[in-house]
Coordinates of C-alpha atoms in Angstrom, one line a residue:
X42 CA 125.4 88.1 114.1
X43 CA 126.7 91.8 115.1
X44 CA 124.4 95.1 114.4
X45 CA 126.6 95.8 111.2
X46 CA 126.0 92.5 109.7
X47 CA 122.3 92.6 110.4
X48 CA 121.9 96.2 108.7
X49 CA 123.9 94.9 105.8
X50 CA 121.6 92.3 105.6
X51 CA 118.6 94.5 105.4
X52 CA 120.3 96.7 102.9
X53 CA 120.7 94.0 100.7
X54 CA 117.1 92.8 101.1
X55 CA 115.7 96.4 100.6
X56 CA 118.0 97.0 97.7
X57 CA 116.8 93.6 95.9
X58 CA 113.0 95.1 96.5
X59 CA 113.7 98.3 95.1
X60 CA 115.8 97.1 92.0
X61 CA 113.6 94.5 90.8
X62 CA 110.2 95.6 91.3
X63 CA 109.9 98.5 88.6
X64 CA 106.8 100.4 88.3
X65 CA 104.9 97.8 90.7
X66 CA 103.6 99.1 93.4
X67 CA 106.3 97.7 96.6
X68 CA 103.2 96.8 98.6
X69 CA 102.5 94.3 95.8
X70 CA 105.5 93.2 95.0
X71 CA 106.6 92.3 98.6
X72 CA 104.5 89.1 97.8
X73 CA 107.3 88.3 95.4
X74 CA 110.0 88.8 97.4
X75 CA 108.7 87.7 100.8
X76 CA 107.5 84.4 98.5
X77 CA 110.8 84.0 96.8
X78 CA 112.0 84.3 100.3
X79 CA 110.0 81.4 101.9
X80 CA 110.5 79.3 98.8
X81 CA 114.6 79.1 99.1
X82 CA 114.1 78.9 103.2
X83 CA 111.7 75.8 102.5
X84 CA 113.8 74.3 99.9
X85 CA 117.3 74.7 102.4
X86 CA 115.3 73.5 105.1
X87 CA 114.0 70.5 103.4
X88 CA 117.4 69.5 101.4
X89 CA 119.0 69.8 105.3
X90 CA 116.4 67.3 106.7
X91 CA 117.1 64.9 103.6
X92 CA 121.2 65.2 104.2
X93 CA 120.4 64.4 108.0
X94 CA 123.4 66.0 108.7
X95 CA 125.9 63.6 106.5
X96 CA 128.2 64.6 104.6
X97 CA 128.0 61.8 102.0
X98 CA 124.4 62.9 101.0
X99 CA 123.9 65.8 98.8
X100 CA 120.0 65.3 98.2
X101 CA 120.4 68.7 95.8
X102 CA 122.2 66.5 93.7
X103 CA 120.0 63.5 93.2
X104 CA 117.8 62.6 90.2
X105 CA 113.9 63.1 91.0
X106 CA 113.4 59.3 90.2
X107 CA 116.0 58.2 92.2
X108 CA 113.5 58.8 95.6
X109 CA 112.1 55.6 96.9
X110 CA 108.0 56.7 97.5
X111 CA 109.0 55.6 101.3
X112 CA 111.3 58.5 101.9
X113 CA 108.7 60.6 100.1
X114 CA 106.3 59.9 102.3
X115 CA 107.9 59.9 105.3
X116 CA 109.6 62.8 104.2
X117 CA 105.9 64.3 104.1
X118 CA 105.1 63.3 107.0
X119 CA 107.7 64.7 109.4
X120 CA 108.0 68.1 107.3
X121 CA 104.0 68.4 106.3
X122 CA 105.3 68.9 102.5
X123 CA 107.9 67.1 99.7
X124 CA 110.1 68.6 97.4
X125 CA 112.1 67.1 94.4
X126 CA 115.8 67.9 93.7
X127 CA 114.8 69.5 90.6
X128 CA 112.6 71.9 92.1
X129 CA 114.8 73.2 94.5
X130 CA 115.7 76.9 94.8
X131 CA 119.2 76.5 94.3
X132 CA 118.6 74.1 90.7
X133 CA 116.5 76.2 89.5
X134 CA 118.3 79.2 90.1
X135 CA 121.2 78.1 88.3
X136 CA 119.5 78.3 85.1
X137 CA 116.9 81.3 86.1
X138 CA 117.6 84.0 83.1
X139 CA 118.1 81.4 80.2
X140 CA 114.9 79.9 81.1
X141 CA 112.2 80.4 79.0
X142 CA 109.6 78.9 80.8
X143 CA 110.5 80.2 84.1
X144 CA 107.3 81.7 85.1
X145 CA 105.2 78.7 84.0
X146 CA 107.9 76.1 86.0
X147 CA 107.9 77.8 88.9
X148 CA 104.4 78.4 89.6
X149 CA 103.9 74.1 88.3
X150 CA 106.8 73.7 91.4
X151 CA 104.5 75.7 94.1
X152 CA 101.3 73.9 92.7
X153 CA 103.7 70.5 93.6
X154 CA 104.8 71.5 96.8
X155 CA 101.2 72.6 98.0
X156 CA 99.9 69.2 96.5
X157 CA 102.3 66.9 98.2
X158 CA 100.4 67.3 101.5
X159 CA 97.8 66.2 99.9
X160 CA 95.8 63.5 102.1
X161 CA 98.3 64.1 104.5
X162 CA 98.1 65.2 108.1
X163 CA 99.7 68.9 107.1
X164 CA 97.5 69.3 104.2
X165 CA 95.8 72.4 105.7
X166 CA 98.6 74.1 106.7
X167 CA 100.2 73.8 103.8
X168 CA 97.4 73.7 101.1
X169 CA 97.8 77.6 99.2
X170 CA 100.9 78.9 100.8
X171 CA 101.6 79.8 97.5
X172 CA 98.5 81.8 96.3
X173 CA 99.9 85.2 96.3
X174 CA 103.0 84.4 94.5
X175 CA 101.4 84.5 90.8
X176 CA 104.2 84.2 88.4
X177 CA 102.0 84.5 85.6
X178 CA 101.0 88.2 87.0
X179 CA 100.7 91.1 84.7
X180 CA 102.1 93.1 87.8
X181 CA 105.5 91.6 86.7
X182 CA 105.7 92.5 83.2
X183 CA 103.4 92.7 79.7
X184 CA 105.3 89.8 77.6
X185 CA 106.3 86.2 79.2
X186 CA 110.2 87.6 78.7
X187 CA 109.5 90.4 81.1
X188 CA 107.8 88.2 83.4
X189 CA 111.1 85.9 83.5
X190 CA 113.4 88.7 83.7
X191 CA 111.8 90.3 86.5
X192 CA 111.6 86.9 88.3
X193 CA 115.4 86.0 87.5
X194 CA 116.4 88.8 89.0
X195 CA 114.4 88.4 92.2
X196 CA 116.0 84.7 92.5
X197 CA 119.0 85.9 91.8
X198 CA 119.0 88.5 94.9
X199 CA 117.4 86.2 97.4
X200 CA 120.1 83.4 96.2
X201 CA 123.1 86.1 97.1
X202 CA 121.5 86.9 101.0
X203 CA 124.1 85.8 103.0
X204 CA 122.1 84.0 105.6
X205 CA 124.3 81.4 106.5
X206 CA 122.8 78.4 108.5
X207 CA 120.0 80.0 110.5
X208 CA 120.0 77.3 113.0
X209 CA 123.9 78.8 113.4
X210 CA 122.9 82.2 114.9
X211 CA 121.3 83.9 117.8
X212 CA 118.9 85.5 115.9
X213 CA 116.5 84.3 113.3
X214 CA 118.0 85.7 110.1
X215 CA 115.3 84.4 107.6
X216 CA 112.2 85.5 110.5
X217 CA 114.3 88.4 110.6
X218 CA 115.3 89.8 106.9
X219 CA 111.5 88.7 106.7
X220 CA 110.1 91.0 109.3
X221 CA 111.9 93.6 108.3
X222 CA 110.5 93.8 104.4
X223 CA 106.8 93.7 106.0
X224 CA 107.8 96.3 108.6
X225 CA 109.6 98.0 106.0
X226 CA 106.7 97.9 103.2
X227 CA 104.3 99.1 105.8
X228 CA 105.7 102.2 106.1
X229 CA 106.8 103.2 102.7
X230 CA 103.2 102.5 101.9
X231 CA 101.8 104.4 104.5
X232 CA 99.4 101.1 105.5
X233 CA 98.0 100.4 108.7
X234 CA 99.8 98.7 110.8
X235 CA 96.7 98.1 113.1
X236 CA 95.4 96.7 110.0
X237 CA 98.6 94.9 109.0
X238 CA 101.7 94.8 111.0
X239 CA 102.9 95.3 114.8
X240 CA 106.1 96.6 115.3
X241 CA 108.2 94.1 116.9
X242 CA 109.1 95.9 120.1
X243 CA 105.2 95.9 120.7
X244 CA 104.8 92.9 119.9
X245 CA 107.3 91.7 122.5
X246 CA 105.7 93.5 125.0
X247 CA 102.0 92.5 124.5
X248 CA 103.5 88.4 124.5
X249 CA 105.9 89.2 127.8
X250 CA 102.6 90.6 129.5
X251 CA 100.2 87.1 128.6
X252 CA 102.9 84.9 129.0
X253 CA 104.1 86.6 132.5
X254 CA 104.4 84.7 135.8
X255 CA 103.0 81.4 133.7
X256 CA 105.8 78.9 134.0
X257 CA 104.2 76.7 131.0
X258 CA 100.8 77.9 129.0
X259 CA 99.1 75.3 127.3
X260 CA 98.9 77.1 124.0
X261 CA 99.0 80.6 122.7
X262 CA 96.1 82.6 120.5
X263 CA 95.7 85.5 118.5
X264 CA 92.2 85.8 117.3
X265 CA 93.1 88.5 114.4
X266 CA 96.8 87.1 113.9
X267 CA 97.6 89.3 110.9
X268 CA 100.8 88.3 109.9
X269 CA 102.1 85.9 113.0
X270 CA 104.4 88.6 114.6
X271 CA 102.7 88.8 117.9
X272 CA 102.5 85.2 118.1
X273 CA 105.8 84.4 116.9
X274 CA 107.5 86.7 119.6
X275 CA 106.2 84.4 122.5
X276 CA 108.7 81.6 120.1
X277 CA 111.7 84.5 120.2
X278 CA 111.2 84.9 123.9
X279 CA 110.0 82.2 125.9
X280 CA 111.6 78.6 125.7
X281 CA 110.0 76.4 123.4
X282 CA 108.7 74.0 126.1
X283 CA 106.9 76.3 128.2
X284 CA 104.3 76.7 125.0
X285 CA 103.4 72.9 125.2
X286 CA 100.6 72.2 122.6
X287 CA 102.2 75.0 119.8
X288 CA 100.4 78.4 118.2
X289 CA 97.0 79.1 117.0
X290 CA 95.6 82.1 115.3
X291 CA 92.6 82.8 112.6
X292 CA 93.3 85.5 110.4
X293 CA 90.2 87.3 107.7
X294 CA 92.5 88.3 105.0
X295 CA 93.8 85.7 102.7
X296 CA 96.8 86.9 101.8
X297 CA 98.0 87.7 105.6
X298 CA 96.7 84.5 106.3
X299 CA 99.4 83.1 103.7
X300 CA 101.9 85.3 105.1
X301 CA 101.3 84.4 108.8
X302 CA 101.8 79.9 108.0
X303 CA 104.3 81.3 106.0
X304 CA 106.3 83.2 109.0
X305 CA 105.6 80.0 111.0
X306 CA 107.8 78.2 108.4
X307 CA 110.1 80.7 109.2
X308 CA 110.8 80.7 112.7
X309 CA 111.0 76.7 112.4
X310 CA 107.7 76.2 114.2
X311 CA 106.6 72.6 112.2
X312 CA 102.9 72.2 111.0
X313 CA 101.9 70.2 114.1
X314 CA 102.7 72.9 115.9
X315 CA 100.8 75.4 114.8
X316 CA 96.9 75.9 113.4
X317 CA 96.2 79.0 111.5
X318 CA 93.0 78.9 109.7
X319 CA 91.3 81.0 107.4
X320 CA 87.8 83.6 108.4
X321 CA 85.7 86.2 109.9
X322 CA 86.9 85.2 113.9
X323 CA 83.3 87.1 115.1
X324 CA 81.1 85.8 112.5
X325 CA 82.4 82.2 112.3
X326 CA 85.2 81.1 114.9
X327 CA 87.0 78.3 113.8
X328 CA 89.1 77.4 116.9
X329 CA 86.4 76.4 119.6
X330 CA 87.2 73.0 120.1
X331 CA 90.8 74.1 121.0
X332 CA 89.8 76.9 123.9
X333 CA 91.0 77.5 126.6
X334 CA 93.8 79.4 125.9
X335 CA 96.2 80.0 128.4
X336 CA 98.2 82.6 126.4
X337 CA 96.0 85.6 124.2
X338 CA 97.6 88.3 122.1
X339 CA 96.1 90.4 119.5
X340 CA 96.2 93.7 117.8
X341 CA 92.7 93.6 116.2
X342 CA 91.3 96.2 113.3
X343 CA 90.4 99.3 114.9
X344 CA 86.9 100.4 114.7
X345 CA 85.9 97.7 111.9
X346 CA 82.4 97.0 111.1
X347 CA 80.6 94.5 111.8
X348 CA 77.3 92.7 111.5
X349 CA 76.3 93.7 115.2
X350 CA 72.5 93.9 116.0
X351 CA 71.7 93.4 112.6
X352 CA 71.8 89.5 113.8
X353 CA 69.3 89.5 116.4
X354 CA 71.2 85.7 117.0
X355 CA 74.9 87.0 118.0
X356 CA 72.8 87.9 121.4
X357 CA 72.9 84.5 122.4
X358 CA 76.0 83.9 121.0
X359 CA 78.6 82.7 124.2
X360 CA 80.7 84.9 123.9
X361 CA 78.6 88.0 123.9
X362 CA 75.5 87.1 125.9
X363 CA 77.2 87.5 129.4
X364 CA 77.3 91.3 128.6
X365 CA 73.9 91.4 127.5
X366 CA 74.9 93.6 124.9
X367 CA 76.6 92.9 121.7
X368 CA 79.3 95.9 120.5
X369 CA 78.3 98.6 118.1
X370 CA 77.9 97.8 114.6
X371 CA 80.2 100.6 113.6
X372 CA 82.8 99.9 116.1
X373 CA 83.5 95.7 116.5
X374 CA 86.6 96.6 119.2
X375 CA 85.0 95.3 122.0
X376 CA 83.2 92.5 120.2
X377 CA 86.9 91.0 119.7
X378 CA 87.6 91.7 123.4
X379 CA 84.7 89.5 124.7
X380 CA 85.4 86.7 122.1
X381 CA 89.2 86.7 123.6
X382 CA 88.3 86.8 127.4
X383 CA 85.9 83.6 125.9
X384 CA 88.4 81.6 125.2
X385 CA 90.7 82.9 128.0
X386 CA 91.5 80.2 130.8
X387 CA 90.9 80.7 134.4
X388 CA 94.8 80.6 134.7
X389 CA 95.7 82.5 131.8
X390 CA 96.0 86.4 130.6
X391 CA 95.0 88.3 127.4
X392 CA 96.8 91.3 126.3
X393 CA 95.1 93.5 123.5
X394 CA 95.8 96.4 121.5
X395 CA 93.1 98.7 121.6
X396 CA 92.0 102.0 119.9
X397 CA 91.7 104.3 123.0
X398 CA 88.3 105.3 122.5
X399 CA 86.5 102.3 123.7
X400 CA 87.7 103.4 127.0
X401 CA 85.2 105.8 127.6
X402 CA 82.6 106.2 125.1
X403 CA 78.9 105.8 125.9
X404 CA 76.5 103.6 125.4
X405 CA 77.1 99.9 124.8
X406 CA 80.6 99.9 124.9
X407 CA 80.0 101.3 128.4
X408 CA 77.7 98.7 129.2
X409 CA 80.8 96.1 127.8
X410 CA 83.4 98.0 130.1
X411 CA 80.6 97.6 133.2
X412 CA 80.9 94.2 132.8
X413 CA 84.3 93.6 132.5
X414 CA 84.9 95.9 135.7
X415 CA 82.2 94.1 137.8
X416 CA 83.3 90.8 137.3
X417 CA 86.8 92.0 138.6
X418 CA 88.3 90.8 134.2
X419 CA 90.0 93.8 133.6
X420 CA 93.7 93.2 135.5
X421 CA 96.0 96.7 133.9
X422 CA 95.2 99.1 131.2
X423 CA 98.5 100.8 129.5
X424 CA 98.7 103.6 127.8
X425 CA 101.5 103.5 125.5
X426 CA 103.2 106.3 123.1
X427 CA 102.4 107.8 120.1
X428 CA 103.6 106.7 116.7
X429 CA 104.6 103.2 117.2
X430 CA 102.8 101.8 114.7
X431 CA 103.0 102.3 111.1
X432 CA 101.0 104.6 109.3
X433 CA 99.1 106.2 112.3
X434 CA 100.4 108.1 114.6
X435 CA 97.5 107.3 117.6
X436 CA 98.7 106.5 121.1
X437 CA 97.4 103.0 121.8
X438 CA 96.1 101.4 124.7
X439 CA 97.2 98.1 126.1
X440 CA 93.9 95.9 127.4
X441 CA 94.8 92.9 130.0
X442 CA 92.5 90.5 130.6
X443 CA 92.6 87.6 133.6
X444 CA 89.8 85.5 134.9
X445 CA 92.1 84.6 138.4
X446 CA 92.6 88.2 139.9
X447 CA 91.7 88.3 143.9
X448 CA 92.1 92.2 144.6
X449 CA 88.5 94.3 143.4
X450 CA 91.0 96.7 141.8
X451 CA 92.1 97.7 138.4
X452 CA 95.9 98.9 137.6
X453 CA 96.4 101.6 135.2
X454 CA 99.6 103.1 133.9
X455 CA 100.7 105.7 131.8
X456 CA 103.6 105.0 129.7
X457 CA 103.4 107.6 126.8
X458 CA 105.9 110.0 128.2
X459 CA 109.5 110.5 126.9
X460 CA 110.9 108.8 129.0
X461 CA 109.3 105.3 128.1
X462 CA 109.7 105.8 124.2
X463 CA 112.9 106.0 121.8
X464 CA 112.3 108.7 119.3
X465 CA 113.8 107.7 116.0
X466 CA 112.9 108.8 112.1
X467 CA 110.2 107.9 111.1
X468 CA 108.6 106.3 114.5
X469 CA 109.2 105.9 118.1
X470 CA 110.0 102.6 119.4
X471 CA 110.4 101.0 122.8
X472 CA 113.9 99.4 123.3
X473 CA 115.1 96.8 126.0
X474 CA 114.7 98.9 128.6
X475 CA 111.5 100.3 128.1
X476 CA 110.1 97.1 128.0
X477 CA 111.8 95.9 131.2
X478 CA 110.2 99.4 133.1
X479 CA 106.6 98.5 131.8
X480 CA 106.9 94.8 132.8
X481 CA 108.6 95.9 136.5
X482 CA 105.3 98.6 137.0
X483 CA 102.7 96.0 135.5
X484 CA 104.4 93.0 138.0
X485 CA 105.0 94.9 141.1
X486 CA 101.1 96.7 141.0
X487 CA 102.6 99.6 143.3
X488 CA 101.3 103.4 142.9
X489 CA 103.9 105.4 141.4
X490 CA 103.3 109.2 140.8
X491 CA 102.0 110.1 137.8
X492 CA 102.7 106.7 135.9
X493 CA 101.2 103.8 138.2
X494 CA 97.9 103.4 140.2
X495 CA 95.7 100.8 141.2
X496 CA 91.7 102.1 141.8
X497 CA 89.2 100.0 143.5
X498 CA 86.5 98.8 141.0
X499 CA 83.8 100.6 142.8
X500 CA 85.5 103.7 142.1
X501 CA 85.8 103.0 138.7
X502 CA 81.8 102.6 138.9
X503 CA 81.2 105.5 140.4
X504 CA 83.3 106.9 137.7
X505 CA 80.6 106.0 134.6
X506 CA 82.8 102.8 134.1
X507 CA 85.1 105.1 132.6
X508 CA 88.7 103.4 132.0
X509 CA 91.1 105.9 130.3
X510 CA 94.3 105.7 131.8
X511 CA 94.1 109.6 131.9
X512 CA 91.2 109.5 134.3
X513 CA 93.2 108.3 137.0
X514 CA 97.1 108.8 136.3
X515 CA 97.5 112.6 136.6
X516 CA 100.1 113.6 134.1
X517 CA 103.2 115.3 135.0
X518 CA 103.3 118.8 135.2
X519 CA 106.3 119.8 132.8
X520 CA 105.9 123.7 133.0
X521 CA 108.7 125.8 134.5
X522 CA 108.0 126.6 137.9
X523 CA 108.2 130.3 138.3
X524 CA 109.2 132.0 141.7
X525 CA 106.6 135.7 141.1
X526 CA 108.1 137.4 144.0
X527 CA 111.9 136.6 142.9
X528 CA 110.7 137.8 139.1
X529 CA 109.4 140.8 140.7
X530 CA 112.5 141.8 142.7
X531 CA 114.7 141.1 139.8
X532 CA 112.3 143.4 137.4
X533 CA 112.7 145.8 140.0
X534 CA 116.2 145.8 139.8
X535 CA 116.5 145.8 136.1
X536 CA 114.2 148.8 135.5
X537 CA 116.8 150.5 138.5
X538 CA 119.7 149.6 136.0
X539 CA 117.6 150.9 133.1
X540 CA 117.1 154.6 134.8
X541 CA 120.6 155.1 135.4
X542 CA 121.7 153.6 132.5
X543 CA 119.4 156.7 130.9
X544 CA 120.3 159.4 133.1
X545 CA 124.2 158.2 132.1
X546 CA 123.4 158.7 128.7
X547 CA 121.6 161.6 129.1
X548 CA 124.7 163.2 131.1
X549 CA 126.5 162.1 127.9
X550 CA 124.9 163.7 125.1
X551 CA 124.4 166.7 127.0
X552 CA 127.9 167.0 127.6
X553 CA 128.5 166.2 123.8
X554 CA 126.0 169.1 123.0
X555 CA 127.4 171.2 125.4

């Protein structure tokens, strides 16, 4: 799919947001869109696997009794989830703004989808995938009619995307057109995106640094997994075999939950591969029967409260009690640093996003980064560019973690000058190249002048533990270099020129006077 074709793709998608939504707020109504979205990429995907590719079969065509409960349930079983001809996106499209009862059919359709896995191995993963998308929402409308209207018209735009047969393309156009409302919304909205959404150049990055040098990882984890995208770029970027046992993540907020099983839908990653679940990762992890990891990426709330010393318990806790201190109540960053390097394997690496402060403020985040240094955990720290991410404008940092480092020495590299950056509109963003500079410093490990060096760990202690890339990488000294005693000599000569150019006018007025 050329550049063009993907920009007229987003333009279409942003144009059905902005027409249909009305005075909802867009960061609401993305759950309408982004769930009509999912709803016809489901319904293609499931009529394709029911046509098995021949052309005799047109499953969108078939009457709902006409399904032997065999297929059903195999059907079920292979897909996680069943769906009837009749409730297909494209039949009920067809009749979407004479319907009267289009709000009330659609949301009895989800409720049967989500209820078809019932019993079933997928159940889980599938159970609620629906939950945000309330078509019986005041946000769409006072009166049932405006509800239907509004809805109509969101089918109607999702039904005229021109996105072809995904499987047919290099990239993912659904993942993508999806990607691009979050990223989109996220902005206009002025959200988080530490809180919500990583830019996908980011994302790339963070997945290309856990994933380097491993020729297979068992499974890849992202204890705060927002909305899937840092997960989801190790399945852009890495063939699908070297991740052997599929995708996990746990994810506080219910409706990012939803949205990240959603985006696993998306990208064509089935329900056995992947295990999202639902809760507070530091209060009550829900994924410790499936650790190691060999794979970690995360981008986890900055700064977030949390329960801390308030439970006197979480001391003892494993993955806090090898610091002998549990992160400040006020500040949880670190406590999501020592629950990743937890569940990190001896082979594998963890790559975080982290607020810079951590780096070198007191107390018992400086007991946490004593820790990490002495036990030879922490393997580079990046500091990357401003503005990245949407809705902030801080210059993150870029935590790796590995258990299987021999040298006592930590790399540090500084990656927030121009030339590592793209400057565009509303944010910077790293492109191709930028990505393929970082990965070359972080594999090679070799000192380069005022981006790249490596300091023994015991220098780092004798340092306060103190691990700000700026601490070590001396920045580049951009002032103009200025030669005083050539200045001098030419101010010398100027004020010569100035004198005569006096004494010449001087000769001329007086011989104008005279």
């Amino acid at each position: 799919m050329s550049v063009q074709q993907r920009a007229e793709l987003h333009s279409q998608i942003w144009k059905i947001a902005n027409d249909v939504r009305g005075s909802v707020d867009g960061w609401d109504f993305k759950q309408f869109v982004l769930g009509t979205l999912f709803y016809r990429f489901i319904s293609e995907n499931f009529t394709k696997h029911m046509n098995a590719d021949d052309d005799s079969i047109d499953y969108a065509n078939f009457p709902d009794e006409g399904i032997p409960e065999p297929i059903k349930i195999d059907s079920i079983r292979i897909r996680g989830y069943f769906i009837y001809p009749s409730q297909l996106f494209e039949n009920v499209c067809k009749n979407a703004h004479t319907n009267e009862n289009l709000n009330t059919d659609l949301a009895a359709i989800f409720t049967a989808i989500e209820s078809s896995a019932n019993g079933y191995d997928s159940e889980q993963d599938i159970k609620g995938l629906f939950a945000d998308f309330d078509t019986t929402s005041s946000r769409l409308g006072n009166t049932v009619d405006d509800k239907n209207k509004r809805l109509a018209a969101v089918l109607k735009g999702v039904a005229e995307l021109k996105l072809e047969n995904f499987e047919d393309n290099e990239i993912d156009l659904f993942g993508d057109a999806y990607e691009f409302l979050i990223s989109n919304y996220a902005a206009n909205a002025g959200k988080s995106g530490g809180e919500f959404f990583t830019p996908q150049s980011v994302s790339r990055l963070i997945a290309r640094i856990a994933m380097h040098g491993q020729k297979t990882v068992n499974k890849i984890y992202d204890p705060a997994a927002g909305s899937g995208s840092l997960l989801l770029q190790a399945k852009k970027h890495f063939d699908d075999n070297i991740i052997q046992d599929g995708f996990y993540g746990q994810e506080i907020n219910h409706t990012t939950y939803n949205l990240a099983r959603m985006n696993m839908f998306l990208h064509d990653i089935n329900y056995d591969k992947f295990h999202i679940t639902l809760g507070d990762t530091l209060l009550d992890p829900q994924l410790q029967e499936h650790k190691p990891f060999d794979a970690i990426v995360s981008n986890p709330p900055y700064s977030v409260k949390w329960t801390g010393n308030d439970d006197p318990t979480l001391i003892n806790d494993d993955r806090f009690a090898p610091a002998g201190v549990l992160a400040p109540k006020s500040k949880a960053d670190f406590a999501f640093v020592l629950h990743a390097l937890h569940y990190l394997s001896g082979k594998g690496r963890a790559a975080i996003v982290c607020f810079p402060g951590i780096f070198y403020r007191g107390g018992a985040e400086k007991k946490i980064r004593q820790y990490l240094i002495d036990n030879n955990y922490v393997e580079t720290v990046i500091s990357l560019a401003p503005n990245l991410f949407y809705g902030t404008s801080i210059a993150v940092t870029i935590l790796v973690l590995s258990k299987h480092k021999t040298e006592q020495t930590t790399q540090f590299i500084d990656v927030s000058g121009e030339d590592f950056f793209k400057k565009e509109t509303n944010n910077n963003v790293l492109t191709d190249e930028h990505l393929d500079q970082i990965m070359q410093l972080f594999d090679q490990k070799e000192d380069v002048p005022h981006v790249a060096l490596s300091i023994a760990n015991t220098a780092i202690a004798e340092n306060d533990y103190n691990l700000s890339v700026s601490s070590y990488v001396e920045s580049k000294d951009t002032r103009e270099i200025i030669d005083i005693v050539k200045l001098n000599t030419e101010l010398k000569s100027t004020a010569t020129k100035i004198d005569q150019l006096r004494s010449d006018i001087d000769a001329i007025i007086k011989e104008i006077e005279g």
